[in-house]
Short mmCIF file of C-alpha atoms in Angstrom, two decimals:
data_model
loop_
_atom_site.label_atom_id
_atom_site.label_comp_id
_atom_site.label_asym_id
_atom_site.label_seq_id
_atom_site.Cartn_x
_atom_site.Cartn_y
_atom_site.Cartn_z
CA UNK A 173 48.51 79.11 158.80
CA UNK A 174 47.06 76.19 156.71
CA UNK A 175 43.82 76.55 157.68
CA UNK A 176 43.94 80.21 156.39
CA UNK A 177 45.53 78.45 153.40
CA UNK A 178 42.93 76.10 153.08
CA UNK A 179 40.08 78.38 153.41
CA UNK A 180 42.25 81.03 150.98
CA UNK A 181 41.98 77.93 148.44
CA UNK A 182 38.51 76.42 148.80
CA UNK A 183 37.32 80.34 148.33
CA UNK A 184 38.88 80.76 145.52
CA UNK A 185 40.11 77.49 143.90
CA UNK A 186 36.41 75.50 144.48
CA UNK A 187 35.66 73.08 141.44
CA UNK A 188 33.08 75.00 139.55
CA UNK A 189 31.59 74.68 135.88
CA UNK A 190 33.69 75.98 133.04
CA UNK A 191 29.26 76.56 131.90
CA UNK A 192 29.34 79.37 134.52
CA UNK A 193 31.77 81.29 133.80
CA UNK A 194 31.23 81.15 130.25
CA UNK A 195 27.59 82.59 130.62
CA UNK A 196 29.10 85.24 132.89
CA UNK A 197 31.92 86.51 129.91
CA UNK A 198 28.86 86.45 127.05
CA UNK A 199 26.08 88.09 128.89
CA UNK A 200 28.74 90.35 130.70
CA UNK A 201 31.24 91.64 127.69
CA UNK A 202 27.70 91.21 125.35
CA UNK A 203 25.81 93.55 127.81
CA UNK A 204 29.05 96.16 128.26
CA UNK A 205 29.11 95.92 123.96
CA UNK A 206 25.66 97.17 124.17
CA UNK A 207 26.35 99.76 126.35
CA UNK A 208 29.30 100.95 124.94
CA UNK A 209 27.85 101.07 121.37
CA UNK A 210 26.52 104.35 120.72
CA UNK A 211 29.09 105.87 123.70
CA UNK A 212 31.82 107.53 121.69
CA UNK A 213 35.04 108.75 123.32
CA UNK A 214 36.56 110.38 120.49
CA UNK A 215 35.10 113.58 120.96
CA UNK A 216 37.81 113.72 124.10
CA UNK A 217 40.64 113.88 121.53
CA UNK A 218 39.23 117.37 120.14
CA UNK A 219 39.32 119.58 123.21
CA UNK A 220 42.34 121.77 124.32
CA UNK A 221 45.00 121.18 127.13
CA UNK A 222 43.74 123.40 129.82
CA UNK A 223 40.73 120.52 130.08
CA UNK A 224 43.78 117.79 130.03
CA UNK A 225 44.18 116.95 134.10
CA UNK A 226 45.47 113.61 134.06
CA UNK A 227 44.91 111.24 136.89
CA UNK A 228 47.26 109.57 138.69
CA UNK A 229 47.22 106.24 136.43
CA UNK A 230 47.52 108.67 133.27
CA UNK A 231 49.78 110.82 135.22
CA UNK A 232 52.61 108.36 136.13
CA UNK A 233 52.91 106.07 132.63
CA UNK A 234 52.68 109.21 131.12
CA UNK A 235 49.36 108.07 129.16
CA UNK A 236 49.05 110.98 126.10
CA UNK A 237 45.63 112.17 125.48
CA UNK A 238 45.02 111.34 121.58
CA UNK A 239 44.03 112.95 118.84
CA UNK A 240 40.22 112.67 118.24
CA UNK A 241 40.60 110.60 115.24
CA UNK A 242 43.02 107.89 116.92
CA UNK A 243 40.60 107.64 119.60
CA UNK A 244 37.65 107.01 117.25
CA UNK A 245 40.04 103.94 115.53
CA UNK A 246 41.11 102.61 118.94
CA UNK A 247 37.32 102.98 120.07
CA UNK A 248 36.35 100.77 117.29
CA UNK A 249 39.26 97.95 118.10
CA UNK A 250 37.56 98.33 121.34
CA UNK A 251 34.22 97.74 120.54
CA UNK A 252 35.57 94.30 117.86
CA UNK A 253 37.11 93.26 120.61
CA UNK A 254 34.04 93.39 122.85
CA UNK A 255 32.20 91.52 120.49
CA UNK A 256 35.13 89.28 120.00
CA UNK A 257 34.85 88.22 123.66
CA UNK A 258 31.47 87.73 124.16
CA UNK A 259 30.37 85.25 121.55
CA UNK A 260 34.28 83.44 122.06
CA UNK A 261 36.34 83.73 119.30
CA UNK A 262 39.95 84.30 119.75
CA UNK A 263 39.11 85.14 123.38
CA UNK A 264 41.93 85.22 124.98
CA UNK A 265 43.24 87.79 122.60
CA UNK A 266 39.88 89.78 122.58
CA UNK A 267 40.18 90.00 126.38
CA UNK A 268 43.38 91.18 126.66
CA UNK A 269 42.76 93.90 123.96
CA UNK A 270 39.87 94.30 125.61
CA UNK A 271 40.66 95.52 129.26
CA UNK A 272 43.98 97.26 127.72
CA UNK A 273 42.10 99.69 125.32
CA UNK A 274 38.87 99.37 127.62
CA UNK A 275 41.19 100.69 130.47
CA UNK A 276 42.80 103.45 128.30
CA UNK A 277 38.77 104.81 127.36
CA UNK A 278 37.00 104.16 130.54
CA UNK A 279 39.85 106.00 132.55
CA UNK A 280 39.85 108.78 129.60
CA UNK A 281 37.08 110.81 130.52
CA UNK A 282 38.28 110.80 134.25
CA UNK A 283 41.18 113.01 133.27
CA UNK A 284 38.93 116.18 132.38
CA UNK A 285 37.76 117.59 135.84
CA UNK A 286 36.25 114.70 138.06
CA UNK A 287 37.00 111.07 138.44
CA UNK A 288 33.64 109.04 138.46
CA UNK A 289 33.46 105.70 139.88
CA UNK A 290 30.79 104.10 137.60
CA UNK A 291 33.36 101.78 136.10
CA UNK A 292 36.07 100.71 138.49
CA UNK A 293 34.57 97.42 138.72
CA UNK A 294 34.12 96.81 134.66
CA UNK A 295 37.92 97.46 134.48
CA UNK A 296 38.96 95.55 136.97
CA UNK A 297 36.42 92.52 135.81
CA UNK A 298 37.64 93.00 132.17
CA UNK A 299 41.41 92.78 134.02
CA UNK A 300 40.46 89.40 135.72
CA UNK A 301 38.48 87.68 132.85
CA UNK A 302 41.83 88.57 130.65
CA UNK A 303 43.99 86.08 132.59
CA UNK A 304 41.19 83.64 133.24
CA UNK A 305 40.04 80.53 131.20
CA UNK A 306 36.75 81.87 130.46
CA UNK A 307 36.31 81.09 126.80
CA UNK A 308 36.30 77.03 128.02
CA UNK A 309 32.53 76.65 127.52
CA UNK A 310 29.77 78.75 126.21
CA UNK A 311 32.25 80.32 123.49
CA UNK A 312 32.92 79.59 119.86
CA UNK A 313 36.91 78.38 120.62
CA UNK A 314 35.45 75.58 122.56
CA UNK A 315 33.13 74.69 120.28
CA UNK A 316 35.81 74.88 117.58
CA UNK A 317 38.42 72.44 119.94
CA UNK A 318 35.75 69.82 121.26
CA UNK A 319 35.50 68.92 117.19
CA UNK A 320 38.76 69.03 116.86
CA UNK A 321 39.39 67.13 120.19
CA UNK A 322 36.25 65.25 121.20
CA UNK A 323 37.87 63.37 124.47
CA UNK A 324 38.32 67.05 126.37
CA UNK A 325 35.47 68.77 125.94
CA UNK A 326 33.49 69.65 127.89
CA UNK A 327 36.15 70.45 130.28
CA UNK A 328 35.45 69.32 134.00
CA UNK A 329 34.92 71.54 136.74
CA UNK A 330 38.21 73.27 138.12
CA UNK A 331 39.30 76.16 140.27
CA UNK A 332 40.14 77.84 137.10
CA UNK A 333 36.38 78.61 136.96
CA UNK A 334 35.25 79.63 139.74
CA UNK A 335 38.33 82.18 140.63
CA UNK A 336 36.72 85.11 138.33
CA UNK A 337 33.62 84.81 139.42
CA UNK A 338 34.63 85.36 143.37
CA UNK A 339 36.97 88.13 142.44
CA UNK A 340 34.49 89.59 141.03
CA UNK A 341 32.29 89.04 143.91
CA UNK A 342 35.35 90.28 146.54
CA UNK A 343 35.92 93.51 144.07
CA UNK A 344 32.52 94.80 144.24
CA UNK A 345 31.94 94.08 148.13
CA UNK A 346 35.47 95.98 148.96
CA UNK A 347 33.80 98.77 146.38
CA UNK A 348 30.40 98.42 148.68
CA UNK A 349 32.18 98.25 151.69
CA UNK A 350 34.68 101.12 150.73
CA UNK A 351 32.48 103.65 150.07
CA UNK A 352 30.32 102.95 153.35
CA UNK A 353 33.98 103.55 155.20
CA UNK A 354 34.03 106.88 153.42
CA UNK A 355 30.99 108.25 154.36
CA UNK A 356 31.27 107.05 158.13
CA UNK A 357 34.87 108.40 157.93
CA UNK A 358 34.47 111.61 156.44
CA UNK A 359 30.87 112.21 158.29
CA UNK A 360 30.16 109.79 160.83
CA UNK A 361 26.88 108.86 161.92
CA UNK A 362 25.26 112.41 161.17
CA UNK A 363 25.23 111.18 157.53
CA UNK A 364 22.72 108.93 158.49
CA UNK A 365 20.57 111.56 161.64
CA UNK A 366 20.95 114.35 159.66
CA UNK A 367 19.18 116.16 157.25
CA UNK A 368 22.04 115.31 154.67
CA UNK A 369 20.55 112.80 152.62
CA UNK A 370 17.29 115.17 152.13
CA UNK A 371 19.58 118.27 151.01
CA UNK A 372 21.63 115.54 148.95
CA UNK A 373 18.49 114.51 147.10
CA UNK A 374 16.65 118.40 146.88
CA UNK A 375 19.77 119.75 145.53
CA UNK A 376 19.94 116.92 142.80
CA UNK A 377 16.93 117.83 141.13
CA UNK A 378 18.93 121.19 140.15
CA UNK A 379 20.66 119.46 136.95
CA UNK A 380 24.19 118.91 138.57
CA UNK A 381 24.29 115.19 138.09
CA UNK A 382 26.18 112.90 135.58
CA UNK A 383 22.69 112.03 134.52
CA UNK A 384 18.83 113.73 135.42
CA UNK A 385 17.05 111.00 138.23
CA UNK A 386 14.94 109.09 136.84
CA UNK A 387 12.28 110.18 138.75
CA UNK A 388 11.68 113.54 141.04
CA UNK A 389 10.88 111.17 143.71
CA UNK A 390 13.59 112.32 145.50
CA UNK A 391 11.56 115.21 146.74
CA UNK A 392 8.94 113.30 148.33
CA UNK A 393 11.85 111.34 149.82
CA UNK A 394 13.27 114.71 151.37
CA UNK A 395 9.95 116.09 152.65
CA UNK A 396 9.73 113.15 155.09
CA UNK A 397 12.90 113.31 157.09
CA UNK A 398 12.30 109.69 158.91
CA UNK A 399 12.16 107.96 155.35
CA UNK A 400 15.12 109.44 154.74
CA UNK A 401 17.00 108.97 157.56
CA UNK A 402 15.80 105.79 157.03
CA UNK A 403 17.52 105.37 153.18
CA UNK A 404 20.77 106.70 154.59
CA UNK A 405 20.91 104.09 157.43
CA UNK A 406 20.36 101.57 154.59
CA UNK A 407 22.87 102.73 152.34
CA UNK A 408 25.56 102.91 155.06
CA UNK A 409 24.17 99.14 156.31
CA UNK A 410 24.27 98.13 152.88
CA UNK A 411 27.82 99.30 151.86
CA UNK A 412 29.74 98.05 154.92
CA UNK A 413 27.97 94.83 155.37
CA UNK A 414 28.25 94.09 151.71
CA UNK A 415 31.32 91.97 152.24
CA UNK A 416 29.50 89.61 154.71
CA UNK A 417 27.96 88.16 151.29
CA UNK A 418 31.44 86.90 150.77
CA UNK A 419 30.92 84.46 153.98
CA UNK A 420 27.80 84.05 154.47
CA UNK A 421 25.24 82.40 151.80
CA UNK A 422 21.63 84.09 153.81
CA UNK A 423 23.69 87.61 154.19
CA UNK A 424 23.95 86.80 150.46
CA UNK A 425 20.66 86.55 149.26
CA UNK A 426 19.50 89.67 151.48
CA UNK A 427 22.67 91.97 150.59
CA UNK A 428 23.17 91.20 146.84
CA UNK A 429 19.32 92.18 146.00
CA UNK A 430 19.64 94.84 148.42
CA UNK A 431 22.98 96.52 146.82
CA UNK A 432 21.19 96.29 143.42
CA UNK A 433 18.52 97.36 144.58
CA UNK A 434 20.44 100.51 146.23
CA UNK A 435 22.14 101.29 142.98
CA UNK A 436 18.50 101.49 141.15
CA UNK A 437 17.58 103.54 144.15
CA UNK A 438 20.29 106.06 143.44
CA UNK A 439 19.92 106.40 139.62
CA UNK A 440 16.57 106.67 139.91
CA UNK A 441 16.34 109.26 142.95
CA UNK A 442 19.93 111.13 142.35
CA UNK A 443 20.96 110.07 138.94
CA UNK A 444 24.32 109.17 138.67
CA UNK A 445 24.47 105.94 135.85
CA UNK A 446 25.30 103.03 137.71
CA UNK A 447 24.23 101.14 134.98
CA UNK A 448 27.82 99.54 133.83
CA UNK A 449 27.82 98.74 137.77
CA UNK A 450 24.92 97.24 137.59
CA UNK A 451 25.88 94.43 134.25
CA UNK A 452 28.19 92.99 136.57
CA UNK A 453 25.92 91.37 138.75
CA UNK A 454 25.44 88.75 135.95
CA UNK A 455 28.28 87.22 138.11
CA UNK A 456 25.98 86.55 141.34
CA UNK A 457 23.62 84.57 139.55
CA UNK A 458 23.71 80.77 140.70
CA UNK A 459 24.16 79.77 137.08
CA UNK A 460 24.98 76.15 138.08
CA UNK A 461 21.65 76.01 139.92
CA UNK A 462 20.33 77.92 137.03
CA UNK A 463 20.80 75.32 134.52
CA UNK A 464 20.40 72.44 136.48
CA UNK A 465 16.64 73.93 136.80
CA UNK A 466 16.02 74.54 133.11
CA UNK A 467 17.12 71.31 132.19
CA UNK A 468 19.85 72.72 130.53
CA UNK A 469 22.97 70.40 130.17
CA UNK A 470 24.06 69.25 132.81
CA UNK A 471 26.59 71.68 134.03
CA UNK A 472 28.72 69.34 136.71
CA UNK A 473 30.80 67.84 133.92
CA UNK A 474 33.20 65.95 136.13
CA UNK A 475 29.83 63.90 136.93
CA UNK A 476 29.08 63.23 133.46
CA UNK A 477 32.35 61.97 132.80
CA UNK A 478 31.90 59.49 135.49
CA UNK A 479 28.86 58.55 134.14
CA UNK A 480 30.49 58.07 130.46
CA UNK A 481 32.98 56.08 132.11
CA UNK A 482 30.93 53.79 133.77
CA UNK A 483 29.54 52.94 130.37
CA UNK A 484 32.88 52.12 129.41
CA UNK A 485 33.94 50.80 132.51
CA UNK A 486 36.63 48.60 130.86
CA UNK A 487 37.93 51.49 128.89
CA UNK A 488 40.47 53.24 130.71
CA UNK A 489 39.65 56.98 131.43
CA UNK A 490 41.82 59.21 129.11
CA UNK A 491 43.87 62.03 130.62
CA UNK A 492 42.85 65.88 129.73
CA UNK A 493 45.20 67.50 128.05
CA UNK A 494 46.58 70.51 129.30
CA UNK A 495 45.59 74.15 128.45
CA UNK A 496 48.18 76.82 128.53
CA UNK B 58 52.79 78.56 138.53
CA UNK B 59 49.41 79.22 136.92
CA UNK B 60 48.06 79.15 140.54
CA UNK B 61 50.94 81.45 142.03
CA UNK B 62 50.20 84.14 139.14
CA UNK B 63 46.66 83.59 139.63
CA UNK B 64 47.24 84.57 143.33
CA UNK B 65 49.40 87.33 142.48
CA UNK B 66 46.79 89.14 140.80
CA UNK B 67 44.22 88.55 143.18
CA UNK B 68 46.86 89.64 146.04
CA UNK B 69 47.56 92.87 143.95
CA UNK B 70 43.50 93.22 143.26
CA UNK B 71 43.14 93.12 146.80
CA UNK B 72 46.22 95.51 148.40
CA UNK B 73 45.61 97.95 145.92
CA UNK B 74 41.76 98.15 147.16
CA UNK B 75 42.60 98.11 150.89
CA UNK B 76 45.76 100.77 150.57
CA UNK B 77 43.22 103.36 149.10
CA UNK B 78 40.33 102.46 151.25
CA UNK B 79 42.80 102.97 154.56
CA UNK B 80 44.59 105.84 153.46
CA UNK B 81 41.57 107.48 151.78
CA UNK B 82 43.54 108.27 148.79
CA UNK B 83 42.51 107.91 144.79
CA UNK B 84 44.64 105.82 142.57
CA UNK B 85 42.02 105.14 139.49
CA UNK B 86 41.30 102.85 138.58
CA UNK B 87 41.64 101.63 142.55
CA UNK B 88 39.50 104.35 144.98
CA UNK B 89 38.58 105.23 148.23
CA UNK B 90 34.81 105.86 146.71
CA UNK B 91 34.27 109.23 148.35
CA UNK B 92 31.40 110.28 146.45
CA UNK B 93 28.74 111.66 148.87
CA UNK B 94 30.38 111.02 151.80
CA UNK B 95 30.68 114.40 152.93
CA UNK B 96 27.78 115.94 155.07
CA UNK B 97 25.24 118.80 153.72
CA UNK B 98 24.11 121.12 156.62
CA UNK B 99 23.81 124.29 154.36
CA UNK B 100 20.52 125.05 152.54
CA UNK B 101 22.23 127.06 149.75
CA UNK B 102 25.33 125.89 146.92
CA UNK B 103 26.66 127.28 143.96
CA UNK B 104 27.35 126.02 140.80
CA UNK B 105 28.86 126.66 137.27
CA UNK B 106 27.02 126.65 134.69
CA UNK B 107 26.90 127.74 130.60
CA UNK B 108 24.64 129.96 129.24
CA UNK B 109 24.21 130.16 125.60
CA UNK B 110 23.16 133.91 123.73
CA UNK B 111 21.02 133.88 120.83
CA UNK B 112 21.36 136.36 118.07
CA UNK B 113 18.37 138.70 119.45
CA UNK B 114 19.97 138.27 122.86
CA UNK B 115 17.70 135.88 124.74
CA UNK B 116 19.53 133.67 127.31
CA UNK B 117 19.31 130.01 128.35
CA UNK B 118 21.02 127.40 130.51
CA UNK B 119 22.93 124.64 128.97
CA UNK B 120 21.38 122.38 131.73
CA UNK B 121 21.35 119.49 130.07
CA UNK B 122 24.29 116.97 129.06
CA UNK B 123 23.18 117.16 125.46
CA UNK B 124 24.45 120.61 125.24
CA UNK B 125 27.88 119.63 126.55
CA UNK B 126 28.37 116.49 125.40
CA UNK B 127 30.57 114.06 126.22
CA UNK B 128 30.76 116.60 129.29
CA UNK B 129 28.15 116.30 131.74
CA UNK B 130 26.39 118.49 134.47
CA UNK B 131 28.66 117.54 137.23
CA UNK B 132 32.15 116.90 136.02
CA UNK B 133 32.23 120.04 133.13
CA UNK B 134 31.59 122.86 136.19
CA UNK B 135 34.38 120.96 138.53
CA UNK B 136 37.11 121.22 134.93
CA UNK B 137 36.15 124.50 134.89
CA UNK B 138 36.56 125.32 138.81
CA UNK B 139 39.26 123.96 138.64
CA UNK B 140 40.53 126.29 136.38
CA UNK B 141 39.22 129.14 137.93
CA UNK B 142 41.52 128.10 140.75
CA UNK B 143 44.44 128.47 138.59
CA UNK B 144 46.77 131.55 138.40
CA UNK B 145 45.80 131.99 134.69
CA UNK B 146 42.61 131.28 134.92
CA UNK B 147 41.74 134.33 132.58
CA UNK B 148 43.88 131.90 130.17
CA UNK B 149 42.57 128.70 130.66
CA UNK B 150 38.83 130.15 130.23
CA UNK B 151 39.43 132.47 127.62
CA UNK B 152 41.12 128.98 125.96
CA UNK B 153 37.87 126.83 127.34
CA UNK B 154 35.11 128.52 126.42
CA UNK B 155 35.77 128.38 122.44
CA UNK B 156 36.12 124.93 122.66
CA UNK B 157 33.15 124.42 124.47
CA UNK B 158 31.05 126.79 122.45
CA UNK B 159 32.80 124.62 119.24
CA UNK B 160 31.25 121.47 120.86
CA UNK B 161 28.09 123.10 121.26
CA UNK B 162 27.42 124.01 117.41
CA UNK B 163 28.86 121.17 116.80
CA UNK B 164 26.35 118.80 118.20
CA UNK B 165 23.56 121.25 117.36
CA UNK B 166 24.91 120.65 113.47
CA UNK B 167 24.48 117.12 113.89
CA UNK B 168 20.91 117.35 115.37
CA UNK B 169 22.04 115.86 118.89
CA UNK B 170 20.22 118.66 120.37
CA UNK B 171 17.30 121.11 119.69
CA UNK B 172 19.23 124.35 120.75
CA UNK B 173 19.59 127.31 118.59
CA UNK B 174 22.95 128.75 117.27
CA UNK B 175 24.61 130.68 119.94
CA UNK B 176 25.90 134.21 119.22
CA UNK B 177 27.51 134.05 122.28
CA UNK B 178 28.54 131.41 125.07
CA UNK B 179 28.59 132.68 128.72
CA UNK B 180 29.69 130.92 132.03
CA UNK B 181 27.70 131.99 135.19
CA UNK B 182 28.45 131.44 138.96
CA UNK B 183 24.85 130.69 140.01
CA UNK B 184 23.85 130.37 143.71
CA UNK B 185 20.34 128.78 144.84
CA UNK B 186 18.33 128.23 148.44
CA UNK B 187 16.92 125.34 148.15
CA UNK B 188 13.71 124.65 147.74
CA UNK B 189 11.74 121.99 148.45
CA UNK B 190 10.17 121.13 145.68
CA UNK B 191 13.10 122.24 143.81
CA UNK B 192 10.77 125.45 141.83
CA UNK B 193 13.29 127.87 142.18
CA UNK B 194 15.63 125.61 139.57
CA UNK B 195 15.17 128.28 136.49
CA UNK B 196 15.97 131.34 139.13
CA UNK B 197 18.88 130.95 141.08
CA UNK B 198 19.28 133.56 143.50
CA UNK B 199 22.02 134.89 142.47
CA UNK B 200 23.94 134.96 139.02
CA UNK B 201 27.32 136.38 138.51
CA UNK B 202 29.07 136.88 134.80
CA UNK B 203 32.62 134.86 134.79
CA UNK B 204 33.14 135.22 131.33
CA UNK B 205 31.98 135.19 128.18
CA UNK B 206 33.10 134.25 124.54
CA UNK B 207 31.94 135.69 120.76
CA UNK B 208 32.83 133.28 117.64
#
């Protein structure tokens, strides 16, 4: 039991760069602004009730549908807020409004006939990076405290900063791994040796996709049933093994390329816009290693501060203060 | 405390995720991902799709999600099959179409898209074989009238 413990905290709870994380939030809220910026939802708000089919989240808080102009203001908060988080200013608010409207919009569309799964992950990373201490480096507040109090910034390396960044890494293997399950479950292994994945990609060059492939490559794909048997083996390998990347740091550098490299594979041969899915890899970059190689600033604080304090060996070290 | 709550939400993250994936049950945001995991072994599907009518009565697919906007191609026919399924699914179309034919006009007003103005807005049932190189896309084999709305 507290070796599960133990292994449960070093996962999770590891001493890691506040710098990290901090690049993760700006490039991954700056990148989802971006994307989100011409995407409006308000047009939702116009259309009658027989398209209204709520799903279950909608369903059971009894979330209304609202009127397209309401949508269009809380669209905008959305978007401020966005914004807000990215370059750090009143973060912790700006997440939290964040993943609350973010959640409300991303899940909106979902109610009107299909639920697509492009954004799962951005809601539940907006979720985690709204409780987290994020906005401790790379981010206007902490520029604005470190003046205000020298002695504590930068902040030294804590669990607090490396959490986020493996939940984010745990949510999108179970999301891998998940929908592997479901295609083994609901098909088996004749997903993979039969013609399915050739039929799958014929039949989405007939403009029944989310979004047209970005190539018709697909149909070379399906006139050479080996290559794609092949694909499908690789998707299914890809999916279920994803979570191995969790464990294992070589399963890592094959399967994290690999699952991006699958997601490319399907918006460019099939079509559905993975693209949100695909911003939160910003998350699997080594950005410790990163820095450290561009000669950024040194992002292993706790080792500058022992360097500072061997300057001023006879001062005694002061104590952080405490964040709430 | 901060570590207990930070737990707790990782916990819940993590349940959440594994109930659905076991069960095979949706609970959006939290899923079972199902999308293409069912096996295709047939050579021929259907689809529903919008037509729109000009005034000298020349017909063409809304095939694009420009047309339909914020709709796309794959989740506007499953709203509408889903009506279809319905008891009053005279109702719910004769109610669906207007709005979608609105939308339409709408975004052609705003120059979103290149169509023409619609005197009419018809939804087909169409059924294809498919072909390899996906040429028979503009001629399904067979196309049959579900309804159709005049402003």
């Amino acid at each position: 039991m507290k070796r599960a413990r133990d292994a449960w905290n070093r996962f999770w709870f590891e001493p890691g760069p506040a710098a990290a994380l901090g690049i993760c939030r700006v490039l991954f809220f700056g990148s989802l602004l971006l994307w989100q910026l011409r995407h409006d939802f308000s047009p939702w708000g116009a259309y009658s009730s027989v398209f209204w089919m709520p799903i279950w989240l909608f369903d059971t808080f009894s979330v209304p549908l609202l009127p397209a102009s309401t949508i269009a203001a809380v669209q905008m908060i959305w978007k401020a807020a966005l914004f807000f988080a990215a370059i750090g200013l009143f973060t912790r608010v700006a997440m939290v409004v964040a993943f609350v409207l973010g959640t409300y919009l991303m899940g909106l569309p979902h109610n009107f006939g299909q639920t697509q799964h492009f954004d799962t992950l951005v809601v539940f990373i907006c979720g985690a990076l709204a409780v987290s201490r994020a906005a401790d480096a790379w981010s206007v507040d902490a520029w604005r405290a470190a003046r205000r109090h020298p002695s504590a910034w930068p902040r030294p390396d804590d669990g607090e900063y490396t959490w986020p960044i493996r939940f984010v890494w745990v949510a999108m293997s179970m999301i891998f791994c998940a929908a592997g399950i479901s295609k083994l479950r609901h098909s088996g292994l004749e997903w993979i040796f039969s013609d399915n994945l050739a039929l799958l990609l014929q039949r989405q060059q007939y403009h029944i996709s989310d979004g047209e492939p970005w190539t018709n490559w697909g149909i070379w794909v399906a006139a050479h049933p080996w290559v794609a048997r092949g694909m499908a083996a690789s998707s299914v390998a890809i999916e279920t093994l994803f979570p191995l990347s969790l464990f294992s740091r070589h399963a890592r550098r094959i399967l994290v390329p690999a699952g991006l490299l699958f997601l490319v594979g399907i918006r460019a041969l099939m079509g559905p816009t993975f693209e949100q899915f695909m911003l939160c890899y910003v998350f699997w970059i080594p950005w410790r290693t990163v820095l450290s190689r561009t000669g950024a600033r040194v992002v292993s604080v706790s080792e500058r501060r022992v360097q500072v304090d061997t300057r001023t060996a006879d001062a005694p070290a002061r104590p952080l203060p405490l964040r709430s | 405390m901060r570590r207990l709550f930070v737990n707790l939400v990782i916990l819940g993250f993590i349940a959440g995720s594994a109930f659905d994936t076991i069960t095979d049950q949706e609970h959006w945001p939290f899923s079972q991902y199902p999308m293409f995991s069912g096996t295709w072994t047939s050579p021929t599907f259907t689809w529903l799709r919008l037509f729109g009518v000009t005034d000298d009565g020349r017909e063409f697919p809304l095939d694009a999600n420009r047309y339909v906007a914020p709709f796309d191609q794959s989740r506007l026919p499953k709203a509408l099959k889903q009506m279809l399924a319905k008891p009053d699914r005279e109702a719910q179309i004769r109610t669906a179409l207007p709005d979608l034919y609105a939308r339409y006009e709408q975004l052609r007003r705003e120059e979103r898209h290149e169509g023409p103005p619609l005197a009419a807005l018809r939804l087909y049932e169409l059924e294809w074989t498919i072909h390899p190189d996906a040429a028979n896309v503009d001629t399904p084999e067979r196309r049959q009238l579900i309804a159709e709305v005049r402003p």
